[in-house]
């Protein structure tokens, strides 16, 4: 890595010590000194310096930083344990990571110019400490540190950046801020105090109002309502302790002390709600987390699922809360390995639906690109089989990526995926309250096929819904879905009707009881209802199914594509229009509508179907919902002789059929009108997209012009510098650190034979008129000692030159070669000789 003035800080917290890491080069020494000089005494933090260093030069940062802090400053060594109130500095030409409170050094995996040591350290810090990790980006060139801060942010850690206006080089802090992953922005001297304050607020007694504080509770409710309006997601079913803890972090970030103050702050700064929403989405994941669980999935669950399915079957799986995709890809790899080890299963395939609430996490998962640090999680065998090295990390092979479909999905509001063979929901429900957990378990049971597998997190159980699932291994939290669960007929679905502008999403809730019956009477009543009560569904005014009773598969079926629990889509085609018409009439008349003699198929059947549609008024909890009841009616035995209908007398069956056709035509007209409105809306969206594309194209053209202007300015500055050098009338030769020609002025060509093609040639290969055989040795000595060399040298044509050799210093105060100037002193020498003769 070339020497660029850049630095980053990473902090970790453990039961033993909290550590902070800093990244810097020689040009960033002042910023590092400012930071360390303002660290409070006995802060209990260890500081790890991560630098951009020239690997060929010895680092002196240990000695320089010791001047600005009373803490010991040490050069990091492999497996060195972190101690509080100590500063550790990365040695040159090394990569630094942290794991288990120990520092680890390794040879750089990338060539110079492509190394990102700060990103590497921050990523290891996020992996090691999760939401306890802290990262800080200071002055520096490029974007190193941004990906690392995003990793820390994804784990719920604290991220900070230096105020760009105060940085000598603002590229790194600006890149991190633009990525939207920075919690605190401030001067380098202010950041240590901000870190300590956040830690103290986190570890100390919360000063925030509790639930029994009316003012605090009202402010918390107001904050959640603002968050729902902003994000369109309702987080009121999250555990109150989780909500308070995440909001408390934001209070510490902004130096606030009460919910009321934070409520006022978010009203004045709506963009803070976006950061708060991301704060709520705690994405902690890794490849093959809990290896023993995945081994059991491979050895027990997968063989059982493959054995029960015929050849050529495509199995279906759903990973809920997939975060950045590691768990979904882990499941795909496990399936591939299980198929390879199971003879006769080669034709089986697996379709994985991976969903998460975070759009950023879904976008990262779709890319399938992960840092080099995953090598320890995946292992060399899987790394070689399922990954391809790309850039500074690894890319999931296409055969694995094609097995997974990622989508943004709210498990609380959006309809679930169904007909699943495996459902994984790990460490998501720990953030939900008990009521929401009890609603999700029956939903998961309905989504799974009988005998399907459920995988939960290590701290999660099926709760009161244990009759729905049979444990495979309670320790591993693996369950089979029961073949005939006791309360499988009572499933409650979330609904998300089409959202018009300024129309909030709504959810129709019917409080279920997943607690098992406790006496014989209740058992008997429930068995009678399930055995003899008619099949029925409860829908809202939009037709979304919110409750199912009994077996309705004969009349309803899920539509292909994205899950859609709407009666207008699920109803069998032969009865769909009649049910739609009856539903509209029942809502308009606020009463009861009966449709008789429906057929489920075109063929002659032994039974017909009667449907009763009723708008519910009582009980109050069901008011506004519509109950649709299905009754199978056996057809009467055919008469031996059919009585002839006299001419001119209408056949009652024909009249009934004509009326049914009329109703169907009327329903079709209404559906066509709705379809026309949808097409119009789609056309408007396409027009809007076209305008946005045109606007983006104009922005790109403007950006291209700005870049071209900068190139022109750079070329002009280059010309100005060359003209300035030539106008000095001094022969000047610039050499790099290997004493190769970098640049020269026209005057030097009279002494040293140079042309444009000699750029990059060694000094020893150049012919000159100088009587100076030790020129190369003197230049190398100057580069080594950084001292000026000055000699008077003659030429073969009788001229005298004063030759000065000085080190070449960059703006970052680093040495990158030498500068040789040759000043003509022939006239002065002749005058000196004349004076001596006189």
XYZ file of N, CA and C in Angstrom, residues 153-154 156 183 223-224 226-236 238 242-243 246-247 250 262 266 270-283 356-361 408-410 412-413:
150
model
N -21.793 -1.662 11.645
C -23.172 -1.175 11.727
C -24.166 -2.316 11.581
N -23.882 -3.268 10.697
C -24.803 -4.381 10.494
C -24.912 -5.257 11.733
N -24.914 -3.955 14.725
C -25.470 -3.126 15.789
C -24.429 -2.362 16.573
N -22.701 6.909 12.916
C -23.594 7.382 13.969
C -23.195 8.763 14.486
N -42.836 8.022 19.126
C -41.660 7.697 18.299
C -41.959 6.494 17.408
N -42.629 5.483 17.964
C -42.958 4.294 17.163
C -43.956 4.629 16.059
N -44.214 7.581 14.545
C -43.448 8.300 13.523
C -42.614 7.317 12.705
N -42.054 6.320 13.386
C -41.244 5.322 12.680
C -42.099 4.503 11.725
N -43.341 4.192 12.124
C -44.244 3.441 11.255
C -44.634 4.273 10.038
N -44.916 5.561 10.235
C -45.274 6.432 9.111
C -44.113 6.569 8.138
N -42.904 6.589 8.667
C -41.725 6.783 7.825
C -41.334 5.504 7.084
N -41.334 4.362 7.812
C -40.827 3.116 7.233
C -41.917 2.188 6.718
N -43.207 2.481 7.085
C -44.347 1.627 6.721
C -44.300 0.272 7.419
N -43.512 0.155 8.484
C -43.428 -1.097 9.232
C -43.761 -0.815 10.698
N -44.581 -1.681 11.271
C -45.020 -1.524 12.656
C -44.124 -2.363 13.563
N -43.405 -1.686 14.474
C -42.502 -2.378 15.386
C -43.064 -2.464 16.797
N -44.361 -2.217 16.944
C -44.950 -2.215 18.279
C -44.972 -3.601 18.896
N -42.427 -5.619 18.872
C -41.099 -5.964 19.354
C -41.086 -5.887 20.880
N -36.128 -4.437 24.016
C -35.336 -4.256 22.794
C -35.520 -2.859 22.233
N -36.764 -2.390 22.177
C -37.028 -1.049 21.656
C -36.310 0.000 22.492
N -32.442 -0.074 21.896
C -31.975 0.486 20.624
C -32.156 2.009 20.583
N -33.285 2.490 21.160
C -33.494 3.937 21.196
C -32.485 4.587 22.141
N -29.373 5.484 20.368
C -29.467 6.717 19.580
C -29.434 7.950 20.485
N -35.740 13.158 22.481
C -35.478 12.425 21.240
C -36.664 12.536 20.282
N -36.354 13.821 16.432
C -36.728 13.103 15.204
C -37.781 13.877 14.415
N -36.201 14.255 10.276
C -36.852 12.990 9.870
C -35.871 11.923 9.406
N -34.699 12.330 8.883
C -33.741 11.324 8.422
C -33.222 10.474 9.573
N -33.345 10.965 10.808
C -32.932 10.180 11.964
C -33.792 8.922 12.094
N -35.048 8.990 11.627
C -35.927 7.817 11.685
C -35.384 6.687 10.816
N -34.747 7.032 9.692
C -34.139 5.998 8.849
C -33.014 5.289 9.595
N -32.191 6.080 10.315
C -31.100 5.483 11.077
C -31.641 4.650 12.236
N -32.715 5.132 12.868
C -33.314 4.382 13.966
C -33.886 3.060 13.464
N -34.526 3.085 12.295
C -35.089 1.849 11.741
C -33.984 0.840 11.453
N -32.861 1.312 10.890
C -31.737 0.404 10.647
C -31.173 -0.110 11.965
N -31.217 0.747 13.003
C -30.735 0.337 14.317
C -31.576 -0.813 14.868
N -32.892 -0.773 14.587
C -33.784 -1.824 15.086
C -33.515 -3.170 14.400
N -33.033 -3.138 13.162
C -32.822 -4.367 12.397
C -31.433 -4.896 12.713
N -31.353 -5.758 13.697
C -30.065 -6.272 14.161
C -29.718 -7.485 13.311
N -28.772 -7.325 12.397
C -28.431 -8.410 11.477
C -27.167 -9.130 11.895
N -35.999 -10.750 4.312
C -35.573 -9.900 5.425
C -36.263 -8.555 5.290
N -36.366 -7.856 6.403
C -37.009 -6.550 6.404
C -36.094 -5.462 5.858
N -34.786 -5.660 5.923
C -33.810 -4.646 5.524
C -33.502 -4.750 4.037
N -33.762 -3.667 3.306
C -33.442 -3.639 1.870
C -31.932 -3.673 1.652
N -31.155 -3.010 2.531
C -29.703 -3.012 2.388
C -29.148 -4.420 2.548
N -29.682 -5.159 3.529
C -29.208 -6.529 3.734
C -29.539 -7.416 2.543
N -37.502 -8.621 -0.029
C -37.818 -7.863 1.171
C -39.216 -8.263 1.626
N -39.351 -8.626 2.888
C -40.595 -9.240 3.365
C -40.731 -8.978 4.856
N -41.943 -8.639 5.269
C -42.250 -8.414 6.677
C -43.066 -9.604 7.164
N -44.419 -10.087 9.856
C -45.558 -9.697 10.682
C -46.757 -9.303 9.822
N -46.517 -8.641 8.681
C -47.606 -8.080 7.879
C -47.844 -8.812 6.570
